[in-house]
Amino acid sequence: MPYAVIRFSVLAVMAIAVLAPLSLVGYQSFLSAPFFDSMARFTLRAYQFVFAESDFWVAFGTTLIVAGGMTVIALPLGAALAFLMVRTDLPGRAWLEPLILIPLFVSAVVLAFGYVVALGPVGIISTWVKGAVGFLPWNIYSLTSLVVIAGLAHVPHVYLYTAAALRGLGSDLEEAARITGANPWQVALGVSLPMVMPSILFAGVLVFFLGFELFGLPLVLGDPQGLLVLTTYLYKLTNKLGVPSYQLMAVVVVVIVAVTAPLVYMQRALLKQAQRYVSVRGKGLKQAPLPLGPWRWLALAAILAWFTVTVVVPIAGITLRSFVVSWGEGVKLLEVLTLDHYAELFDYPNIERGILNTLGIGVFGGALAVLCYTAIALSVHRWQSGWTRVVDYLAMAPRAMPGLVAGLAMLWVFLFFKPLAPLKATLFSVWLAYTVVWLAYGMRLISGTLLQVGPELEESARTIGASPLRTQLDVTVPLIRYGMIASWLLIFLIFVREYSTGVYLLGPGTEVIGSLLVSLWGTGAIDLVSALSVVNVLMIALGLAVALRMGVRLHG
Amino acid sequence: MRFVTLAAAFLFSFSAAAQTPPGYPADYSKTVEAAKKEGKLIIYATTDAVAATPLVKDFEALYPGISVEYSDLNSTEVYNRFISESAAGSTADLIWSSAMDLQVKLVSDGKALTYASPEIPNLPKWAVWKNEAYGTTNEPIAFVYNKRLVPAAEVPQTHTDLEKLLAAKPDFYKGKVTAYDPERSGVGYLFVNEDVKNWPEAWNLFREFGKTSIRLYTSAGAMMERVGSGEHLIGYGIFGSYALGRAKKDPGLGIVLPKDYTLITSRVAFISKQAKNPNAAKLFLDYMLSKRGQTIIANQALLYSLRDDVDGPASVKKVREEVGDKARPVEIGPGLLENLDQMTRLAFLKKWQAAMKGQ
């Protein structure tokens, strides 16, 4: 079979998997009723209704503030962190590395609820602070808190890109600056920063993009004061007319996609810039760490402080909640300790299956997803064609849909595309939804690995007569196998923490922890939610430990 | 040992009798036979699986050979899934949801199978509509409060008490009262709408809510957690069943069934017209409404039974002990469809928004 046929069939499958749910949503936005309803007519009414809503514009504005604010916070911190970790003699770099990435893998609802228990108006730390200074200096439910928390939680994204760029850059220029008498501060700002700027900006665009699809944090932290962002506004819209109105939800999704599409364009432009700078790449460049002197301890303290606020505090909060009957003002925690919530987990009929399914979808589903991502990445690898741009846009598009909507659209695909119907009640449906939603992330992992393969190896295979397919199977794939294993572990972590996408596919046989958490939260079983969250965090910790044990580098 | 034998004999007699329970039509055994042939029953429900497990287990013991696939989802998700799947041709057999208005809409849209349950004579009138929609529970809508932080003398016993309390101590209760958000939650809308129907002064109370910056949520869990912790002090309009379950674990949470009037809502069940296992669905519906099923609802599931002949901590008798004749059931029927009329709804919400500003 000619290579072009294989390439195009891989890309066609991907395009269908992405466009089917997305175009259903787009189509729905122009109708007057659910698309499967015989009463549905073409109309622009849904757009008129949403655009006339003051809540929509408020939510839109808040979303812009949140996305912009968290980018402003995450960018300098992430970049500084990367510089400290890659270029300086900061103490404890080896064990700091995995810690820094933990926020990537903890579910946002778990974090958010942990914050309520720890830092809420009567939270454990709040009560203590109030006792000490007489008042509470923060309000966890304010817009500012939301922006700060979201910003801190996205520092690892910026770190990942900047660190990768710095590693790819020889340190000879920095050393030259040092020799001519520049201090570390001048080196960082005057030499390193300009060279990795495109990568930092690239990460900035990504964080801004992620700000648009933020859901778990605003859902829990924005609830008490009615703070709305576009994704939580969707919830309100669902109820406004009494009956869920898909056309209105679809309009909001179309708006999010429309706003985020230019961001993908910006990312592509920045990526080209980044590659232009990385001209001194090459092996064997010794990187001499920059001595920080006494400042190194201050730097370490700052990193640990960030880690405490972003990870330790919320996880401690949720863990504590899982061991007590009640908490808050006037409760002596020692008197309310219990293990009942964990015992109760075993009474809950679906939870064992949920835990097993989650593991299954993480381990096997993750592996399968990596194979798919690899197939797609290989088919655009070293391909000089305008089609690669289309593939980039396609890969990002599903991420612009909030998880809940993506899940609902996926349900429609399984219901109304008859060949898939028998698979609806199986884990395959959840797997496909996850794989499509995380397409952009997975593709980035694999292409990152592919970039490390020098073209000369592939070219030599081609010279001695190997077909493109043979070259990829015998040369490229074996060379990236470690990268694929690393991606598998990262995808495992992401699939295990996913929560909103699976809700509509939840049923006997397809329970996963994430969607069980969401459904338990609604009925008030917070005891179970907290215990299950801890189980979820433990699974993720275990996955991380295995990853480190196997020597997986958590960055591309 | 003797106890075990006795229990076994008791169980045996029960399941033998189950073939045609007393008072059921003579050909009921045919339904049982057909249901056993179906062997399976798919339920979509809003009742969480923890509460529903005793019911499901007991049903499976009563009719061995029928296995129940039970999915718990929130009410919007139940509705979305049901209409999407039924448009595609196949869906659950029995739909059981606390969103009374959405259930009534589905029934009035012709999605339900007509089936006259032999248990109808034992049910209150408001709980049956068109022999299609059946109320299965009698759930009082309660106030909850934090026992440690609300002074005993201040605990409101009526809606009027609450209104007066907020007017008298606005600073103490500022940001300390919580309720469902009628704009973001379907049950929230249903509750405040019923308040207005049952109590002419309801808007005054809502304006007091606005003045004391009430905190509005979309989930009962979030509200009770925060009342329990003391972040909030009083929760308004909480399902009695959720409150009872929570209070059993957290002794710091108090429950009041308001003495001037207590709204009664019900989890509404209907059999899907497209049910693949209609006979099994009929058995389950009858079982939930039977004395045996209702006894479990009153004692284990704690969802509040609605039959007069059932005792337990969550039963209609218990509610009557507390509020006498002040129970105000929400009637299952076309009246609920008004809630879903866009114009009415948007107008009501506009008034609500004004009240939230104290106007």
Short mmCIF file of N, CA, C and O in Angstrom, two decimals, chain B residues 159-212:
data_model
loop_
_atom_site.label_atom_id
_atom_site.label_comp_id
_atom_site.label_asym_id
_atom_site.label_seq_id
_atom_site.Cartn_x
_atom_site.Cartn_y
_atom_site.Cartn_z
N HIS B 159 -41.72 29.39 58.44
CA HIS B 159 -41.18 30.31 57.45
C HIS B 159 -41.22 31.74 57.98
O HIS B 159 -40.30 32.53 57.76
N THR B 160 -42.31 32.06 58.68
CA THR B 160 -42.43 33.41 59.24
C THR B 160 -41.32 33.66 60.26
O THR B 160 -40.74 34.75 60.30
N ASP B 161 -41.05 32.65 61.11
CA ASP B 161 -39.95 32.78 62.07
C ASP B 161 -38.66 33.16 61.38
O ASP B 161 -37.92 34.04 61.82
N LEU B 162 -38.39 32.46 60.28
CA LEU B 162 -37.14 32.69 59.57
C LEU B 162 -37.10 34.12 59.04
O LEU B 162 -36.09 34.83 59.17
N GLU B 163 -38.24 34.55 58.47
CA GLU B 163 -38.30 35.90 57.94
C GLU B 163 -38.02 36.92 59.04
O GLU B 163 -37.23 37.85 58.87
N LYS B 164 -38.66 36.70 60.22
CA LYS B 164 -38.48 37.64 61.32
C LYS B 164 -37.05 37.62 61.86
O LYS B 164 -36.48 38.65 62.19
N LEU B 165 -36.50 36.40 61.92
CA LEU B 165 -35.14 36.26 62.44
C LEU B 165 -34.14 37.05 61.58
O LEU B 165 -33.29 37.77 62.11
N LEU B 166 -34.28 36.92 60.26
CA LEU B 166 -33.35 37.60 59.37
C LEU B 166 -33.53 39.11 59.45
O LEU B 166 -32.56 39.88 59.40
N ALA B 167 -34.80 39.54 59.61
CA ALA B 167 -35.05 40.98 59.72
C ALA B 167 -34.47 41.51 61.03
O ALA B 167 -33.97 42.63 61.09
N ALA B 168 -34.51 40.67 62.09
CA ALA B 168 -34.07 41.13 63.40
C ALA B 168 -32.55 41.12 63.54
O ALA B 168 -31.98 41.97 64.22
N LYS B 169 -31.91 40.14 62.96
CA LYS B 169 -30.45 40.03 63.13
C LYS B 169 -29.72 39.95 61.78
O LYS B 169 -29.04 38.97 61.48
N PRO B 170 -29.88 40.99 60.97
CA PRO B 170 -29.30 40.92 59.62
C PRO B 170 -27.78 40.79 59.63
O PRO B 170 -27.21 40.14 58.75
N ASP B 171 -27.12 41.40 60.62
CA ASP B 171 -25.66 41.36 60.60
C ASP B 171 -25.14 39.98 60.96
O ASP B 171 -24.21 39.47 60.33
N PHE B 172 -25.77 39.37 61.97
CA PHE B 172 -25.32 38.05 62.40
C PHE B 172 -25.50 37.02 61.29
O PHE B 172 -24.66 36.14 61.09
N TYR B 173 -26.59 37.14 60.54
CA TYR B 173 -26.88 36.13 59.51
C TYR B 173 -26.43 36.53 58.12
O TYR B 173 -26.74 35.86 57.14
N LYS B 174 -25.70 37.63 58.02
CA LYS B 174 -25.26 38.08 56.70
C LYS B 174 -24.34 37.03 56.07
O LYS B 174 -23.33 36.63 56.64
N GLY B 175 -24.70 36.54 54.88
CA GLY B 175 -23.89 35.52 54.20
C GLY B 175 -23.92 34.17 54.88
O GLY B 175 -23.12 33.29 54.57
N LYS B 176 -24.83 33.99 55.85
CA LYS B 176 -24.83 32.76 56.64
C LYS B 176 -26.01 31.85 56.31
O LYS B 176 -26.18 30.81 56.92
N VAL B 177 -26.89 32.30 55.43
CA VAL B 177 -28.03 31.47 55.04
C VAL B 177 -27.77 30.97 53.62
O VAL B 177 -27.17 31.66 52.81
N THR B 178 -28.21 29.75 53.36
CA THR B 178 -27.94 29.19 52.04
C THR B 178 -29.17 28.46 51.50
O THR B 178 -30.01 28.00 52.29
N ALA B 179 -29.30 28.42 50.19
CA ALA B 179 -30.42 27.72 49.55
C ALA B 179 -29.99 27.29 48.16
O ALA B 179 -28.94 27.71 47.67
N TYR B 180 -30.82 26.48 47.52
CA TYR B 180 -30.61 26.16 46.11
C TYR B 180 -30.78 27.43 45.30
O TYR B 180 -31.63 28.26 45.61
N ASP B 181 -30.02 27.57 44.24
CA ASP B 181 -30.16 28.71 43.36
C ASP B 181 -31.23 28.41 42.31
O ASP B 181 -31.04 27.55 41.45
N PRO B 182 -32.39 29.11 42.37
CA PRO B 182 -33.44 28.80 41.38
C PRO B 182 -33.00 29.10 39.96
O PRO B 182 -33.58 28.56 39.01
N GLU B 183 -32.00 29.95 39.79
CA GLU B 183 -31.55 30.24 38.42
C GLU B 183 -30.67 29.12 37.87
O GLU B 183 -30.56 28.94 36.67
N ARG B 184 -29.99 28.42 38.74
CA ARG B 184 -29.05 27.42 38.24
C ARG B 184 -29.49 25.98 38.53
O ARG B 184 -28.86 25.05 38.06
N SER B 185 -30.53 25.82 39.35
CA SER B 185 -30.92 24.46 39.70
C SER B 185 -32.42 24.28 39.54
O SER B 185 -33.21 25.12 39.96
N GLY B 186 -32.80 23.19 38.89
CA GLY B 186 -34.21 22.93 38.64
C GLY B 186 -35.03 22.76 39.90
O GLY B 186 -36.10 23.33 40.04
N VAL B 187 -34.52 21.98 40.86
CA VAL B 187 -35.27 21.81 42.11
C VAL B 187 -35.37 23.13 42.85
O VAL B 187 -36.37 23.43 43.48
N GLY B 188 -34.31 23.94 42.77
CA GLY B 188 -34.33 25.25 43.42
C GLY B 188 -35.51 26.06 42.92
O GLY B 188 -36.26 26.65 43.70
N TYR B 189 -35.71 26.05 41.61
CA TYR B 189 -36.82 26.78 41.02
C TYR B 189 -38.15 26.22 41.52
O TYR B 189 -39.04 26.95 41.95
N LEU B 190 -38.24 24.89 41.49
CA LEU B 190 -39.48 24.24 41.92
C LEU B 190 -39.84 24.64 43.36
O LEU B 190 -40.97 25.00 43.65
N PHE B 191 -38.85 24.61 44.24
CA PHE B 191 -39.12 24.89 45.66
C PHE B 191 -39.63 26.32 45.87
O PHE B 191 -40.67 26.52 46.49
N VAL B 192 -38.92 27.31 45.35
CA VAL B 192 -39.35 28.68 45.63
C VAL B 192 -40.67 28.99 44.93
O VAL B 192 -41.50 29.73 45.45
N ASN B 193 -40.90 28.35 43.79
CA ASN B 193 -42.16 28.54 43.09
C ASN B 193 -43.32 27.98 43.91
O ASN B 193 -44.39 28.59 44.02
N GLU B 194 -43.11 26.82 44.52
CA GLU B 194 -44.15 26.23 45.37
C GLU B 194 -44.35 27.09 46.62
O GLU B 194 -45.47 27.20 47.13
N ASP B 195 -43.26 27.66 47.14
CA ASP B 195 -43.39 28.55 48.29
C ASP B 195 -44.36 29.67 47.98
O ASP B 195 -45.26 29.98 48.77
N VAL B 196 -44.16 30.27 46.81
CA VAL B 196 -45.01 31.40 46.43
C VAL B 196 -46.48 30.96 46.33
O VAL B 196 -47.39 31.67 46.73
N LYS B 197 -46.71 29.74 45.82
CA LYS B 197 -48.08 29.25 45.69
C LYS B 197 -48.72 28.99 47.06
O LYS B 197 -49.91 29.14 47.23
N ASN B 198 -47.90 28.57 48.03
CA ASN B 198 -48.46 28.14 49.31
C ASN B 198 -48.47 29.22 50.38
O ASN B 198 -49.09 29.06 51.42
N TRP B 199 -47.74 30.29 50.14
CA TRP B 199 -47.57 31.25 51.22
C TRP B 199 -47.49 32.65 50.63
O TRP B 199 -46.53 32.99 49.95
N PRO B 200 -48.51 33.46 50.89
CA PRO B 200 -48.56 34.78 50.25
C PRO B 200 -47.37 35.67 50.59
O PRO B 200 -47.03 36.58 49.83
N GLU B 201 -46.74 35.41 51.74
CA GLU B 201 -45.64 36.30 52.15
C GLU B 201 -44.27 35.86 51.63
O GLU B 201 -43.25 36.44 52.03
N ALA B 202 -44.24 34.82 50.80
CA ALA B 202 -42.96 34.25 50.39
C ALA B 202 -41.98 35.30 49.87
O ALA B 202 -40.80 35.27 50.20
N TRP B 203 -42.51 36.26 49.08
CA TRP B 203 -41.58 37.25 48.49
C TRP B 203 -40.90 38.09 49.58
O TRP B 203 -39.76 38.53 49.40
N ASN B 204 -41.62 38.31 50.69
CA ASN B 204 -40.98 39.06 51.79
C ASN B 204 -39.77 38.32 52.32
O ASN B 204 -38.73 38.90 52.59
N LEU B 205 -39.96 36.99 52.48
CA LEU B 205 -38.83 36.18 52.95
C LEU B 205 -37.68 36.26 51.95
O LEU B 205 -36.51 36.44 52.33
N PHE B 206 -38.02 36.17 50.66
CA PHE B 206 -36.95 36.19 49.65
C PHE B 206 -36.21 37.53 49.67
O PHE B 206 -35.00 37.58 49.46
N ARG B 207 -36.96 38.61 49.91
CA ARG B 207 -36.29 39.91 49.99
C ARG B 207 -35.35 39.96 51.19
O ARG B 207 -34.26 40.53 51.11
N GLU B 208 -35.77 39.31 52.30
CA GLU B 208 -34.86 39.23 53.45
C GLU B 208 -33.61 38.43 53.07
O GLU B 208 -32.51 38.77 53.49
N PHE B 209 -33.82 37.38 52.30
CA PHE B 209 -32.66 36.60 51.80
C PHE B 209 -31.70 37.54 51.08
O PHE B 209 -30.49 37.50 51.28
N GLY B 210 -32.27 38.37 50.20
CA GLY B 210 -31.44 39.29 49.41
C GLY B 210 -30.69 40.24 50.31
O GLY B 210 -29.50 40.48 50.15
N LYS B 211 -31.39 40.79 51.30
CA LYS B 211 -30.76 41.77 52.19
C LYS B 211 -29.65 41.16 53.02
O LYS B 211 -28.70 41.85 53.39
N THR B 212 -29.79 39.87 53.36
CA THR B 212 -28.74 39.24 54.16
C THR B 212 -27.75 38.48 53.27
O THR B 212 -27.01 37.63 53.77
#
